[in-house]
Amino acid sequence: MYSFSGQPLLRIFDTGKFDSQELYEEAYNRVSSQRRQKVDALRFPEDKRLCLAAGYLLEEGLQELGVETPDLRYGPYQKPYLNQAEGLYFSLSHSGTYSVCAFFDREIGVDIEKIAPLSHKLVRYVCTDEEYQFLMQQSEQAQQEQFFRLWTAKESYMKYCGKGLSLPPRELEIDFSQPLSIKEKGNKAKVDFREHPIEGYKLTVCYAQECQK
């Protein structure tokens, strides 16, 4: 029913575009009442923009894919899904000034993170001992690049699974060989990754391999 030619559909929005009040209002009126409530409940303008942009990308993507009246529901770990669009999956993420939405005909997860100075506490929370040792051998700039590459790969997988942060990231192990792969509790997951370049950010999409369709 949905044609993806073997690759996820990825949509990216720079919230700097919302400097145009006209576009902001257009997007606000385009999204669902549920999304508008989320936007209105947020305190800071930058958070409102990110939340609105994510909803806008979702609505625009669904329209492009021919889903006219989406029925959005939430799983046990609050992963959103489409109740009446069998065979269509999506995932949302935002960071910095970017919101992203990924669609596919298999389970999918997406994560974007703005590259920033590392927090030792976060690094130890995310990394296995082996990954930590690997990072510590890198230059400061390389540490940032590799950590956020690792983190977006793990979080996109966690979102793909639908478990979010209930799945401890230290139970996941990233292999940076090409192609990128991941192990959960020592077992290689049957997923593929797609990394998308954005200056100053890391963006990774995780999706089920074709045999899992």
PDB file of C-alpha atoms in Angstrom:
ATOM      1  CA  MET A   1       0.000   0.000   0.000  1.00  0.00           C
ATOM      2  CA  TYR A   2       2.826   2.401   0.854  1.00  0.00           C
ATOM      3  CA  SER A   3       5.803   2.659  -1.512  1.00  0.00           C
ATOM      4  CA  PHE A   4       9.198   3.397   0.050  1.00  0.00           C
ATOM      5  CA  SER A   5      11.582   1.741  -2.469  1.00  0.00           C
ATOM      6  CA  GLY A   6      13.392  -0.016   0.375  1.00  0.00           C
ATOM      7  CA  GLN A   7      14.376   3.175   2.205  1.00  0.00           C
ATOM      8  CA  PRO A   8      12.612   5.108   4.991  1.00  0.00           C
ATOM      9  CA  LEU A   9      11.071   8.475   4.178  1.00  0.00           C
ATOM     10  CA  LEU A  10      12.835  11.119   6.281  1.00  0.00           C
ATOM     11  CA  ARG A  11      11.535  14.655   6.764  1.00  0.00           C
ATOM     12  CA  ILE A  12      13.578  17.387   8.494  1.00  0.00           C
ATOM     13  CA  PHE A  13      12.447  20.853   9.606  1.00  0.00           C
ATOM     14  CA  ASP A  14      14.621  23.740  10.819  1.00  0.00           C
ATOM     15  CA  THR A  15      12.496  25.675  13.308  1.00  0.00           C
ATOM     16  CA  GLY A  16      14.263  28.872  12.272  1.00  0.00           C
ATOM     17  CA  LYS A  17      11.636  28.893   9.514  1.00  0.00           C
ATOM     18  CA  PHE A  18       9.103  29.748  12.217  1.00  0.00           C
ATOM     19  CA  ASP A  19      10.577  33.237  12.344  1.00  0.00           C
ATOM     20  CA  SER A  20       7.823  33.686   9.788  1.00  0.00           C
ATOM     21  CA  GLN A  21       4.698  34.152  11.901  1.00  0.00           C
ATOM     22  CA  GLU A  22       2.626  33.257   8.857  1.00  0.00           C
ATOM     23  CA  LEU A  23       4.272  29.833   8.574  1.00  0.00           C
ATOM     24  CA  TYR A  24       4.018  29.271  12.333  1.00  0.00           C
ATOM     25  CA  GLU A  25       0.276  29.955  12.244  1.00  0.00           C
ATOM     26  CA  GLU A  26      -0.147  27.779   9.153  1.00  0.00           C
ATOM     27  CA  ALA A  27       1.585  24.883  10.917  1.00  0.00           C
ATOM     28  CA  TYR A  28      -0.355  25.452  14.147  1.00  0.00           C
ATOM     29  CA  ASN A  29      -3.660  25.287  12.278  1.00  0.00           C
ATOM     30  CA  ARG A  30      -2.502  22.234  10.312  1.00  0.00           C
ATOM     31  CA  VAL A  31      -1.680  19.952  13.255  1.00  0.00           C
ATOM     32  CA  SER A  32      -4.130  17.973  15.378  1.00  0.00           C
ATOM     33  CA  SER A  33      -5.870  19.467  18.403  1.00  0.00           C
ATOM     34  CA  GLN A  34      -3.876  17.017  20.521  1.00  0.00           C
ATOM     35  CA  ARG A  35      -0.617  18.437  19.161  1.00  0.00           C
ATOM     36  CA  ARG A  36      -1.821  22.017  19.680  1.00  0.00           C
ATOM     37  CA  GLN A  37      -2.529  21.204  23.324  1.00  0.00           C
ATOM     38  CA  LYS A  38       1.034  19.913  23.696  1.00  0.00           C
ATOM     39  CA  VAL A  39       2.423  23.069  22.108  1.00  0.00           C
ATOM     40  CA  ASP A  40       0.296  25.338  24.299  1.00  0.00           C
ATOM     41  CA  ALA A  41       1.367  23.506  27.463  1.00  0.00           C
ATOM     42  CA  LEU A  42       5.055  24.199  26.844  1.00  0.00           C
ATOM     43  CA  ARG A  43       6.642  27.204  28.516  1.00  0.00           C
ATOM     44  CA  PHE A  44       9.589  28.131  26.316  1.00  0.00           C
ATOM     45  CA  PRO A  45       9.211  29.367  22.711  1.00  0.00           C
ATOM     46  CA  GLU A  46      11.987  27.091  21.403  1.00  0.00           C
ATOM     47  CA  ASP A  47      10.224  24.039  22.872  1.00  0.00           C
ATOM     48  CA  LYS A  48       6.927  25.135  21.340  1.00  0.00           C
ATOM     49  CA  ARG A  49       8.598  25.428  17.942  1.00  0.00           C
ATOM     50  CA  LEU A  50      10.168  21.969  18.141  1.00  0.00           C
ATOM     51  CA  CYS A  51       6.929  20.334  19.249  1.00  0.00           C
ATOM     52  CA  LEU A  52       4.915  22.111  16.569  1.00  0.00           C
ATOM     53  CA  ALA A  53       7.445  21.269  13.855  1.00  0.00           C
ATOM     54  CA  ALA A  54       7.354  17.563  14.768  1.00  0.00           C
ATOM     55  CA  GLY A  55       3.570  17.523  14.496  1.00  0.00           C
ATOM     56  CA  TYR A  56       3.681  19.488  11.251  1.00  0.00           C
ATOM     57  CA  LEU A  57       6.123  17.015   9.686  1.00  0.00           C
ATOM     58  CA  LEU A  58       3.896  14.141  10.769  1.00  0.00           C
ATOM     59  CA  GLU A  59       0.772  15.691   9.242  1.00  0.00           C
ATOM     60  CA  GLU A  60       2.536  16.636   5.997  1.00  0.00           C
ATOM     61  CA  GLY A  61       4.137  13.204   5.656  1.00  0.00           C
ATOM     62  CA  LEU A  62       0.884  11.365   6.273  1.00  0.00           C
ATOM     63  CA  GLN A  63      -0.864  13.511   3.686  1.00  0.00           C
ATOM     64  CA  GLU A  64       1.912  12.729   1.201  1.00  0.00           C
ATOM     65  CA  LEU A  65       1.423   9.014   1.914  1.00  0.00           C
ATOM     66  CA  GLY A  66      -2.334   9.252   1.458  1.00  0.00           C
ATOM     67  CA  VAL A  67      -3.443   8.984   5.098  1.00  0.00           C
ATOM     68  CA  GLU A  68      -6.274  11.493   5.340  1.00  0.00           C
ATOM     69  CA  THR A  69      -7.610  11.067   8.887  1.00  0.00           C
ATOM     70  CA  PRO A  70      -4.854   9.611  11.100  1.00  0.00           C
ATOM     71  CA  ASP A  71      -5.951   7.912  14.323  1.00  0.00           C
ATOM     72  CA  LEU A  72      -2.964   8.358  16.616  1.00  0.00           C
ATOM     73  CA  ARG A  73      -2.622   6.007  19.592  1.00  0.00           C
ATOM     74  CA  TYR A  74       0.109   5.246  22.139  1.00  0.00           C
ATOM     75  CA  GLY A  75       1.704   1.939  23.143  1.00  0.00           C
ATOM     76  CA  PRO A  76       2.525   0.811  26.714  1.00  0.00           C
ATOM     77  CA  TYR A  77       5.784   2.817  26.698  1.00  0.00           C
ATOM     78  CA  GLN A  78       4.141   5.825  25.016  1.00  0.00           C
ATOM     79  CA  LYS A  79       5.412   5.036  21.520  1.00  0.00           C
ATOM     80  CA  PRO A  80       2.912   6.610  19.101  1.00  0.00           C
ATOM     81  CA  TYR A  81       1.389   4.517  16.335  1.00  0.00           C
ATOM     82  CA  LEU A  82      -1.321   4.795  13.684  1.00  0.00           C
ATOM     83  CA  ASN A  83      -4.359   2.740  14.597  1.00  0.00           C
ATOM     84  CA  GLN A  84      -5.984   2.585  11.152  1.00  0.00           C
ATOM     85  CA  ALA A  85      -2.976   2.663   8.824  1.00  0.00           C
ATOM     86  CA  GLU A  86      -1.798  -0.950   8.761  1.00  0.00           C
ATOM     87  CA  GLY A  87       1.733  -1.358   7.470  1.00  0.00           C
ATOM     88  CA  LEU A  88       2.773   2.254   8.113  1.00  0.00           C
ATOM     89  CA  TYR A  89       5.114   3.223  10.939  1.00  0.00           C
ATOM     90  CA  PHE A  90       6.670   6.509  12.008  1.00  0.00           C
ATOM     91  CA  SER A  91       8.979   8.030  14.596  1.00  0.00           C
ATOM     92  CA  LEU A  92       9.635  11.606  15.757  1.00  0.00           C
ATOM     93  CA  SER A  93      12.603  13.357  17.340  1.00  0.00           C
ATOM     94  CA  HIS A  94      13.925  16.871  17.912  1.00  0.00           C
ATOM     95  CA  SER A  95      16.996  18.623  19.255  1.00  0.00           C
ATOM     96  CA  GLY A  96      18.536  22.075  18.993  1.00  0.00           C
ATOM     97  CA  THR A  97      16.576  23.781  16.216  1.00  0.00           C
ATOM     98  CA  TYR A  98      15.647  20.643  14.243  1.00  0.00           C
ATOM     99  CA  SER A  99      12.623  18.370  14.300  1.00  0.00           C
ATOM    100  CA  VAL A 100      12.597  15.143  12.276  1.00  0.00           C
ATOM    101  CA  CYS A 101      10.017  12.547  11.299  1.00  0.00           C
ATOM    102  CA  ALA A 102      10.730   9.168   9.688  1.00  0.00           C
ATOM    103  CA  PHE A 103       8.171   6.913   7.974  1.00  0.00           C
ATOM    104  CA  PHE A 104       8.493   3.318   6.778  1.00  0.00           C
ATOM    105  CA  ASP A 105       6.556   0.123   6.073  1.00  0.00           C
ATOM    106  CA  ARG A 106       8.356  -1.589   8.979  1.00  0.00           C
ATOM    107  CA  GLU A 107       8.988  -0.706  12.607  1.00  0.00           C
ATOM    108  CA  ILE A 108      11.218   2.352  12.817  1.00  0.00           C
ATOM    109  CA  GLY A 109      12.903   4.697  15.270  1.00  0.00           C
ATOM    110  CA  VAL A 110      14.691   8.010  14.696  1.00  0.00           C
ATOM    111  CA  ASP A 111      16.864  10.180  16.917  1.00  0.00           C
ATOM    112  CA  ILE A 112      18.602  13.506  16.409  1.00  0.00           C
ATOM    113  CA  GLU A 113      20.982  15.097  18.904  1.00  0.00           C
ATOM    114  CA  LYS A 114      22.851  18.394  18.795  1.00  0.00           C
ATOM    115  CA  ILE A 115      26.568  17.824  19.349  1.00  0.00           C
ATOM    116  CA  ALA A 116      27.612  19.447  22.632  1.00  0.00           C
ATOM    117  CA  PRO A 117      30.324  19.181  25.307  1.00  0.00           C
ATOM    118  CA  LEU A 118      30.158  15.791  26.969  1.00  0.00           C
ATOM    119  CA  SER A 119      28.824  15.123  30.430  1.00  0.00           C
ATOM    120  CA  HIS A 120      30.836  12.377  32.125  1.00  0.00           C
ATOM    121  CA  LYS A 121      27.676  11.218  33.898  1.00  0.00           C
ATOM    122  CA  LEU A 122      25.800  10.883  30.597  1.00  0.00           C
ATOM    123  CA  VAL A 123      28.690   9.076  28.931  1.00  0.00           C
ATOM    124  CA  ARG A 124      28.859   6.506  31.736  1.00  0.00           C
ATOM    125  CA  TYR A 125      25.067   6.099  31.638  1.00  0.00           C
ATOM    126  CA  VAL A 126      25.028   5.436  27.893  1.00  0.00           C
ATOM    127  CA  CYS A 127      28.261   3.551  27.195  1.00  0.00           C
ATOM    128  CA  THR A 128      29.370   0.034  27.935  1.00  0.00           C
ATOM    129  CA  ASP A 129      32.833  -0.281  29.478  1.00  0.00           C
ATOM    130  CA  GLU A 130      34.269  -1.148  26.059  1.00  0.00           C
ATOM    131  CA  GLU A 131      32.593   1.836  24.399  1.00  0.00           C
ATOM    132  CA  TYR A 132      33.811   4.121  27.176  1.00  0.00           C
ATOM    133  CA  GLN A 133      37.396   2.953  26.740  1.00  0.00           C
ATOM    134  CA  PHE A 134      37.102   3.492  22.984  1.00  0.00           C
ATOM    135  CA  LEU A 135      35.918   7.076  23.501  1.00  0.00           C
ATOM    136  CA  MET A 136      38.633   7.891  26.015  1.00  0.00           C
ATOM    137  CA  GLN A 137      41.261   7.038  23.389  1.00  0.00           C
ATOM    138  CA  GLN A 138      39.924   9.733  21.039  1.00  0.00           C
ATOM    139  CA  SER A 139      40.643  13.457  20.822  1.00  0.00           C
ATOM    140  CA  GLU A 140      38.087  15.763  22.477  1.00  0.00           C
ATOM    141  CA  GLN A 141      36.402  16.584  19.167  1.00  0.00           C
ATOM    142  CA  ALA A 142      36.360  12.935  18.102  1.00  0.00           C
ATOM    143  CA  GLN A 143      34.884  11.971  21.481  1.00  0.00           C
ATOM    144  CA  GLN A 144      31.943  14.293  20.875  1.00  0.00           C
ATOM    145  CA  GLU A 145      31.423  13.068  17.319  1.00  0.00           C
ATOM    146  CA  GLN A 146      31.609   9.387  18.222  1.00  0.00           C
ATOM    147  CA  PHE A 147      29.569   9.667  21.410  1.00  0.00           C
ATOM    148  CA  PHE A 148      26.626  11.371  19.716  1.00  0.00           C
ATOM    149  CA  ARG A 149      26.848   8.930  16.834  1.00  0.00           C
ATOM    150  CA  LEU A 150      26.702   6.105  19.369  1.00  0.00           C
ATOM    151  CA  TRP A 151      23.923   7.750  21.386  1.00  0.00           C
ATOM    152  CA  THR A 152      21.654   8.417  18.393  1.00  0.00           C
ATOM    153  CA  ALA A 153      22.159   4.835  17.201  1.00  0.00           C
ATOM    154  CA  LYS A 154      21.179   3.486  20.616  1.00  0.00           C
ATOM    155  CA  GLU A 155      18.242   5.817  21.109  1.00  0.00           C
ATOM    156  CA  SER A 156      16.887   5.218  17.608  1.00  0.00           C
ATOM    157  CA  TYR A 157      16.998   1.479  18.397  1.00  0.00           C
ATOM    158  CA  MET A 158      15.276   2.042  21.751  1.00  0.00           C
ATOM    159  CA  LYS A 159      12.525   3.970  19.965  1.00  0.00           C
ATOM    160  CA  TYR A 160      12.336   1.302  17.252  1.00  0.00           C
ATOM    161  CA  CYS A 161      11.710  -1.267  20.008  1.00  0.00           C
ATOM    162  CA  GLY A 162       9.007   0.962  21.466  1.00  0.00           C
ATOM    163  CA  LYS A 163      10.573   0.835  24.925  1.00  0.00           C
ATOM    164  CA  GLY A 164      12.369   4.181  25.049  1.00  0.00           C
ATOM    165  CA  LEU A 165      14.510   4.746  28.129  1.00  0.00           C
ATOM    166  CA  SER A 166      12.955   1.730  29.873  1.00  0.00           C
ATOM    167  CA  LEU A 167      15.599  -0.197  27.903  1.00  0.00           C
ATOM    168  CA  PRO A 168      18.927   0.621  29.631  1.00  0.00           C
ATOM    169  CA  PRO A 169      21.387   1.914  27.007  1.00  0.00           C
ATOM    170  CA  ARG A 170      24.272   0.044  28.647  1.00  0.00           C
ATOM    171  CA  GLU A 171      22.527  -3.201  27.660  1.00  0.00           C
ATOM    172  CA  LEU A 172      23.129  -2.193  24.038  1.00  0.00           C
ATOM    173  CA  GLU A 173      26.481  -2.412  22.268  1.00  0.00           C
ATOM    174  CA  ILE A 174      27.275  -0.551  19.055  1.00  0.00           C
ATOM    175  CA  ASP A 175      29.620  -1.936  16.398  1.00  0.00           C
ATOM    176  CA  PHE A 176      30.901   0.958  14.271  1.00  0.00           C
ATOM    177  CA  SER A 177      32.003  -1.354  11.466  1.00  0.00           C
ATOM    178  CA  GLN A 178      30.249  -0.812   8.171  1.00  0.00           C
ATOM    179  CA  PRO A 179      27.376  -1.358   8.104  1.00  0.00           C
ATOM    180  CA  LEU A 180      26.578  -0.048  11.593  1.00  0.00           C
ATOM    181  CA  SER A 181      25.081  -2.720  13.867  1.00  0.00           C
ATOM    182  CA  ILE A 182      23.874  -3.166  17.438  1.00  0.00           C
ATOM    183  CA  LYS A 183      23.734  -5.960  20.000  1.00  0.00           C
ATOM    184  CA  GLU A 184      21.168  -6.237  22.795  1.00  0.00           C
ATOM    185  CA  LYS A 185      22.425  -8.341  25.707  1.00  0.00           C
ATOM    186  CA  GLY A 186      25.038  -9.849  23.394  1.00  0.00           C
ATOM    187  CA  ASN A 187      22.637 -10.751  20.571  1.00  0.00           C
ATOM    188  CA  LYS A 188      22.899  -8.921  17.258  1.00  0.00           C
ATOM    189  CA  ALA A 189      19.623  -7.161  16.478  1.00  0.00           C
ATOM    190  CA  LYS A 190      18.011  -7.692  13.070  1.00  0.00           C
ATOM    191  CA  VAL A 191      17.914  -4.017  12.200  1.00  0.00           C
ATOM    192  CA  ASP A 192      19.543  -1.646   9.750  1.00  0.00           C
ATOM    193  CA  PHE A 193      20.712   1.907  10.387  1.00  0.00           C
ATOM    194  CA  ARG A 194      20.781   4.997   8.216  1.00  0.00           C
ATOM    195  CA  GLU A 195      22.848   8.009   9.253  1.00  0.00           C
ATOM    196  CA  HIS A 196      21.963  11.425   7.846  1.00  0.00           C
ATOM    197  CA  PRO A 197      24.505  14.280   7.882  1.00  0.00           C
ATOM    198  CA  ILE A 198      23.516  17.630   9.424  1.00  0.00           C
ATOM    199  CA  GLU A 199      26.275  20.025  10.455  1.00  0.00           C
ATOM    200  CA  GLY A 200      26.574  20.164  14.234  1.00  0.00           C
ATOM    201  CA  TYR A 201      24.163  17.248  14.768  1.00  0.00           C
ATOM    202  CA  LYS A 202      23.949  13.475  14.612  1.00  0.00           C
ATOM    203  CA  LEU A 203      20.823  11.913  13.127  1.00  0.00           C
ATOM    204  CA  THR A 204      20.248   8.159  12.937  1.00  0.00           C
ATOM    205  CA  VAL A 205      17.312   6.075  11.730  1.00  0.00           C
ATOM    206  CA  CYS A 206      16.882   2.453  12.870  1.00  0.00           C
ATOM    207  CA  TYR A 207      14.471   0.102  11.125  1.00  0.00           C
ATOM    208  CA  ALA A 208      13.652  -3.598  10.863  1.00  0.00           C
ATOM    209  CA  GLN A 209      15.529  -5.559   8.236  1.00  0.00           C
ATOM    210  CA  GLU A 210      13.487  -6.628   5.241  1.00  0.00           C
ATOM    211  CA  CYS A 211      13.164 -10.231   6.446  1.00  0.00           C
ATOM    212  CA  GLN A 212      11.347  -8.902   9.551  1.00  0.00           C
ATOM    213  CA  LYS A 213       8.605  -7.287   7.499  1.00  0.00           C
TER     214      LYS A 213
END
